[in-house]
Amino acid sequence: MASLSPEAALALLKRGAEEILPEEELLEKLKEGRPLTVKLGADPTRPDLHLGHAVVLRKMRQFQELGHRVVLIIGDFTGMIGDPSGRSKTRPPLTLEETRENARSYVEQAGKILRQEPHLFELRYNSEWLEGLTFKEVIRLTSLMTVAQMLE
């Protein structure tokens, strides 16, 4: 871990952040002195990351510089769906191969910002746990939330 006090580490992490929720919990975790795990998920629906991703990736790099581990979760399975994600029309569905090709580009681009040493970086694909779900399991999972929650 970097030699900053927990308060100084929190001040560094707060730079450029609108709000940290819950901030007190983050400070308590920093005081424990153990590496944290910070995760970012992105559906590879296009071949390139955009500027908004760079902002989050740079914040993740700050966590790495403080000795924390980041996990980049590539939504290769969910990226096939073609969800609207705030757009007025749905994206066209992609094949798993197309999402994986886009994912390779994402990982390469993210690697220009993130350190990729094994103790600081982990790469996961959501197909690892979603691809094998049965319809029965999907129904069971959907029963745990409301339609409004799913649409958020």
PDB file of C-alpha atoms in Angstrom:
ATOM      1  CA  MET A   1       0.000   0.000   0.000  1.00  0.00           C
ATOM      2  CA  ALA A   2       1.112   3.536  -0.622  1.00  0.00           C
ATOM      3  CA  SER A   3       2.406   5.376   2.428  1.00  0.00           C
ATOM      4  CA  LEU A   4      -0.418   7.930   2.588  1.00  0.00           C
ATOM      5  CA  SER A   5      -2.604   8.181   5.654  1.00  0.00           C
ATOM      6  CA  PRO A   6      -6.197   7.001   5.130  1.00  0.00           C
ATOM      7  CA  GLU A   7      -7.360  10.626   5.268  1.00  0.00           C
ATOM      8  CA  ALA A   8      -4.798  11.702   2.648  1.00  0.00           C
ATOM      9  CA  ALA A   9      -5.726   8.736   0.438  1.00  0.00           C
ATOM     10  CA  LEU A  10      -9.400   9.695   0.704  1.00  0.00           C
ATOM     11  CA  ALA A  11      -8.583  13.309  -0.182  1.00  0.00           C
ATOM     12  CA  LEU A  12      -6.711  12.090  -3.276  1.00  0.00           C
ATOM     13  CA  LEU A  13      -9.583   9.824  -4.314  1.00  0.00           C
ATOM     14  CA  LYS A  14     -12.117  12.634  -3.806  1.00  0.00           C
ATOM     15  CA  ARG A  15     -10.332  14.881  -6.315  1.00  0.00           C
ATOM     16  CA  GLY A  16     -12.516  15.215  -9.376  1.00  0.00           C
ATOM     17  CA  ALA A  17     -15.340  13.198  -7.805  1.00  0.00           C
ATOM     18  CA  GLU A  18     -18.726  14.814  -7.380  1.00  0.00           C
ATOM     19  CA  GLU A  19     -19.657  12.577  -4.462  1.00  0.00           C
ATOM     20  CA  ILE A  20     -18.496   9.359  -2.796  1.00  0.00           C
ATOM     21  CA  LEU A  21     -21.224   7.214  -1.315  1.00  0.00           C
ATOM     22  CA  PRO A  22     -20.869   6.307   1.460  1.00  0.00           C
ATOM     23  CA  GLU A  23     -17.724   8.345   2.118  1.00  0.00           C
ATOM     24  CA  GLU A  24     -17.467   7.317   5.770  1.00  0.00           C
ATOM     25  CA  GLU A  25     -17.486   3.647   4.783  1.00  0.00           C
ATOM     26  CA  LEU A  26     -14.666   4.199   2.289  1.00  0.00           C
ATOM     27  CA  LEU A  27     -12.608   5.980   4.954  1.00  0.00           C
ATOM     28  CA  GLU A  28     -13.168   3.104   7.399  1.00  0.00           C
ATOM     29  CA  LYS A  29     -12.062   0.585   4.770  1.00  0.00           C
ATOM     30  CA  LEU A  30      -8.945   2.664   4.031  1.00  0.00           C
ATOM     31  CA  LYS A  31      -8.162   2.728   7.762  1.00  0.00           C
ATOM     32  CA  GLU A  32      -8.179  -1.087   7.820  1.00  0.00           C
ATOM     33  CA  GLY A  33      -5.040  -0.964   5.682  1.00  0.00           C
ATOM     34  CA  ARG A  34      -6.085  -3.834   3.425  1.00  0.00           C
ATOM     35  CA  PRO A  35      -6.240  -3.555  -0.362  1.00  0.00           C
ATOM     36  CA  LEU A  36      -9.703  -2.795  -1.695  1.00  0.00           C
ATOM     37  CA  THR A  37     -11.235  -4.201  -4.864  1.00  0.00           C
ATOM     38  CA  VAL A  38     -12.787  -1.657  -7.223  1.00  0.00           C
ATOM     39  CA  LYS A  39     -14.876  -2.876 -10.163  1.00  0.00           C
ATOM     40  CA  LEU A  40     -15.947  -1.352 -13.464  1.00  0.00           C
ATOM     41  CA  GLY A  41     -18.285  -3.021 -15.916  1.00  0.00           C
ATOM     42  CA  ALA A  42     -18.601  -2.101 -19.577  1.00  0.00           C
ATOM     43  CA  ASP A  43     -20.639  -3.705 -22.343  1.00  0.00           C
ATOM     44  CA  PRO A  44     -18.491  -3.843 -25.505  1.00  0.00           C
ATOM     45  CA  THR A  45     -21.178  -2.675 -27.919  1.00  0.00           C
ATOM     46  CA  ARG A  46     -18.701  -0.599 -29.940  1.00  0.00           C
ATOM     47  CA  PRO A  47     -15.033  -1.197 -30.763  1.00  0.00           C
ATOM     48  CA  ASP A  48     -13.781   1.819 -28.811  1.00  0.00           C
ATOM     49  CA  LEU A  49     -14.089   3.167 -25.302  1.00  0.00           C
ATOM     50  CA  HIS A  50     -15.285   6.770 -25.071  1.00  0.00           C
ATOM     51  CA  LEU A  51     -14.088   9.768 -23.081  1.00  0.00           C
ATOM     52  CA  GLY A  52     -16.451   8.991 -20.200  1.00  0.00           C
ATOM     53  CA  HIS A  53     -14.688   5.663 -19.692  1.00  0.00           C
ATOM     54  CA  ALA A  54     -11.332   7.457 -19.438  1.00  0.00           C
ATOM     55  CA  VAL A  55     -12.533   9.490 -16.455  1.00  0.00           C
ATOM     56  CA  VAL A  56     -13.477   6.354 -14.515  1.00  0.00           C
ATOM     57  CA  LEU A  57     -10.364   4.459 -15.629  1.00  0.00           C
ATOM     58  CA  ARG A  58      -8.140   7.285 -14.360  1.00  0.00           C
ATOM     59  CA  LYS A  59      -9.903   7.151 -10.983  1.00  0.00           C
ATOM     60  CA  MET A  60      -9.338   3.395 -10.933  1.00  0.00           C
ATOM     61  CA  ARG A  61      -5.658   4.025 -11.677  1.00  0.00           C
ATOM     62  CA  GLN A  62      -5.541   6.250  -8.575  1.00  0.00           C
ATOM     63  CA  PHE A  63      -6.854   3.323  -6.542  1.00  0.00           C
ATOM     64  CA  GLN A  64      -4.125   1.137  -8.065  1.00  0.00           C
ATOM     65  CA  GLU A  65      -1.451   3.692  -7.200  1.00  0.00           C
ATOM     66  CA  LEU A  66      -2.643   3.408  -3.604  1.00  0.00           C
ATOM     67  CA  GLY A  67      -2.169  -0.379  -3.754  1.00  0.00           C
ATOM     68  CA  HIS A  68      -5.742  -1.419  -4.468  1.00  0.00           C
ATOM     69  CA  ARG A  69      -6.885  -3.973  -7.030  1.00  0.00           C
ATOM     70  CA  VAL A  70      -9.205  -3.156  -9.937  1.00  0.00           C
ATOM     71  CA  VAL A  71     -11.461  -5.569 -11.771  1.00  0.00           C
ATOM     72  CA  LEU A  72     -12.536  -4.757 -15.302  1.00  0.00           C
ATOM     73  CA  ILE A  73     -15.742  -6.666 -16.052  1.00  0.00           C
ATOM     74  CA  ILE A  74     -16.452  -6.935 -19.751  1.00  0.00           C
ATOM     75  CA  GLY A  75     -20.142  -7.458 -20.489  1.00  0.00           C
ATOM     76  CA  ASP A  76     -19.556  -9.728 -23.473  1.00  0.00           C
ATOM     77  CA  PHE A  77     -22.789 -11.604 -22.742  1.00  0.00           C
ATOM     78  CA  THR A  78     -24.989  -8.616 -21.870  1.00  0.00           C
ATOM     79  CA  GLY A  79     -23.480  -6.669 -24.775  1.00  0.00           C
ATOM     80  CA  MET A  80     -25.204  -9.061 -27.172  1.00  0.00           C
ATOM     81  CA  ILE A  81     -28.673  -7.930 -26.060  1.00  0.00           C
ATOM     82  CA  GLY A  82     -28.847  -4.565 -27.810  1.00  0.00           C
ATOM     83  CA  ASP A  83     -30.342  -2.581 -24.906  1.00  0.00           C
ATOM     84  CA  PRO A  84     -31.183   1.108 -25.404  1.00  0.00           C
ATOM     85  CA  SER A  85     -29.050   2.397 -22.467  1.00  0.00           C
ATOM     86  CA  GLY A  86     -30.741   5.796 -22.400  1.00  0.00           C
ATOM     87  CA  ARG A  87     -30.976   6.085 -26.170  1.00  0.00           C
ATOM     88  CA  SER A  88     -34.186   6.612 -28.109  1.00  0.00           C
ATOM     89  CA  LYS A  89     -33.759   3.343 -30.012  1.00  0.00           C
ATOM     90  CA  THR A  90     -32.252  -0.024 -29.200  1.00  0.00           C
ATOM     91  CA  ARG A  91     -28.802  -0.999 -30.302  1.00  0.00           C
ATOM     92  CA  PRO A  92     -28.633  -3.819 -32.806  1.00  0.00           C
ATOM     93  CA  PRO A  93     -27.928  -7.192 -31.179  1.00  0.00           C
ATOM     94  CA  LEU A  94     -24.353  -8.444 -31.524  1.00  0.00           C
ATOM     95  CA  THR A  95     -22.950 -11.947 -31.644  1.00  0.00           C
ATOM     96  CA  LEU A  96     -20.771 -13.189 -28.808  1.00  0.00           C
ATOM     97  CA  GLU A  97     -17.833 -13.108 -31.247  1.00  0.00           C
ATOM     98  CA  GLU A  98     -18.510  -9.425 -32.064  1.00  0.00           C
ATOM     99  CA  THR A  99     -18.657  -8.482 -28.389  1.00  0.00           C
ATOM    100  CA  ARG A 100     -15.434 -10.388 -27.714  1.00  0.00           C
ATOM    101  CA  GLU A 101     -13.673  -8.612 -30.592  1.00  0.00           C
ATOM    102  CA  ASN A 102     -14.817  -5.258 -29.190  1.00  0.00           C
ATOM    103  CA  ALA A 103     -13.724  -6.446 -25.740  1.00  0.00           C
ATOM    104  CA  ARG A 104     -10.174  -7.062 -26.985  1.00  0.00           C
ATOM    105  CA  SER A 105     -10.098  -3.446 -28.103  1.00  0.00           C
ATOM    106  CA  TYR A 106     -11.493  -2.275 -24.731  1.00  0.00           C
ATOM    107  CA  VAL A 107      -8.840  -4.179 -22.793  1.00  0.00           C
ATOM    108  CA  GLU A 108      -6.080  -2.810 -25.009  1.00  0.00           C
ATOM    109  CA  GLN A 109      -7.359   0.749 -24.595  1.00  0.00           C
ATOM    110  CA  ALA A 110      -7.927   0.417 -20.840  1.00  0.00           C
ATOM    111  CA  GLY A 111      -4.384  -0.950 -20.565  1.00  0.00           C
ATOM    112  CA  LYS A 112      -3.060   2.449 -21.601  1.00  0.00           C
ATOM    113  CA  ILE A 113      -4.408   3.802 -18.310  1.00  0.00           C
ATOM    114  CA  LEU A 114      -4.609   0.860 -15.910  1.00  0.00           C
ATOM    115  CA  ARG A 115      -1.644  -1.050 -14.578  1.00  0.00           C
ATOM    116  CA  GLN A 116      -2.053  -4.709 -15.449  1.00  0.00           C
ATOM    117  CA  GLU A 117       0.142  -6.455 -12.899  1.00  0.00           C
ATOM    118  CA  PRO A 118      -1.767  -9.473 -11.513  1.00  0.00           C
ATOM    119  CA  HIS A 119      -1.893  -8.132  -7.944  1.00  0.00           C
ATOM    120  CA  LEU A 120      -3.457  -4.846  -9.169  1.00  0.00           C
ATOM    121  CA  PHE A 121      -5.638  -5.941 -12.089  1.00  0.00           C
ATOM    122  CA  GLU A 122      -8.149  -8.638 -12.924  1.00  0.00           C
ATOM    123  CA  LEU A 123     -10.097  -9.070 -16.141  1.00  0.00           C
ATOM    124  CA  ARG A 124     -13.435 -10.916 -16.095  1.00  0.00           C
ATOM    125  CA  TYR A 125     -16.167 -11.541 -18.656  1.00  0.00           C
ATOM    126  CA  ASN A 126     -19.788 -11.698 -17.523  1.00  0.00           C
ATOM    127  CA  SER A 127     -20.368 -14.646 -19.856  1.00  0.00           C
ATOM    128  CA  GLU A 128     -18.398 -16.641 -17.259  1.00  0.00           C
ATOM    129  CA  TRP A 129     -21.454 -16.660 -14.993  1.00  0.00           C
ATOM    130  CA  LEU A 130     -24.356 -15.615 -17.261  1.00  0.00           C
ATOM    131  CA  GLU A 131     -23.875 -17.929 -20.233  1.00  0.00           C
ATOM    132  CA  GLY A 132     -24.667 -21.045 -18.231  1.00  0.00           C
ATOM    133  CA  LEU A 133     -27.883 -19.809 -16.593  1.00  0.00           C
ATOM    134  CA  THR A 134     -30.965 -21.878 -17.279  1.00  0.00           C
ATOM    135  CA  PHE A 135     -34.336 -20.259 -17.939  1.00  0.00           C
ATOM    136  CA  LYS A 136     -35.459 -21.482 -14.520  1.00  0.00           C
ATOM    137  CA  GLU A 137     -32.538 -19.660 -12.884  1.00  0.00           C
ATOM    138  CA  VAL A 138     -33.285 -16.474 -14.839  1.00  0.00           C
ATOM    139  CA  ILE A 139     -36.918 -16.551 -13.682  1.00  0.00           C
ATOM    140  CA  ARG A 140     -35.804 -17.115 -10.084  1.00  0.00           C
ATOM    141  CA  LEU A 141     -33.433 -14.128 -10.306  1.00  0.00           C
ATOM    142  CA  THR A 142     -36.047 -11.849 -11.862  1.00  0.00           C
ATOM    143  CA  SER A 143     -38.429 -12.650  -9.019  1.00  0.00           C
ATOM    144  CA  LEU A 144     -36.012 -10.918  -6.639  1.00  0.00           C
ATOM    145  CA  MET A 145     -36.705  -7.446  -8.070  1.00  0.00           C
ATOM    146  CA  THR A 146     -39.476  -5.325  -9.477  1.00  0.00           C
ATOM    147  CA  VAL A 147     -39.852  -4.405 -13.145  1.00  0.00           C
ATOM    148  CA  ALA A 148     -39.095  -0.784 -12.184  1.00  0.00           C
ATOM    149  CA  GLN A 149     -35.780  -1.879 -10.634  1.00  0.00           C
ATOM    150  CA  MET A 150     -34.894  -3.847 -13.773  1.00  0.00           C
ATOM    151  CA  LEU A 151     -35.592  -0.835 -15.968  1.00  0.00           C
ATOM    152  CA  GLU A 152     -33.325   1.502 -13.965  1.00  0.00           C
TER     153      GLU A 152
END
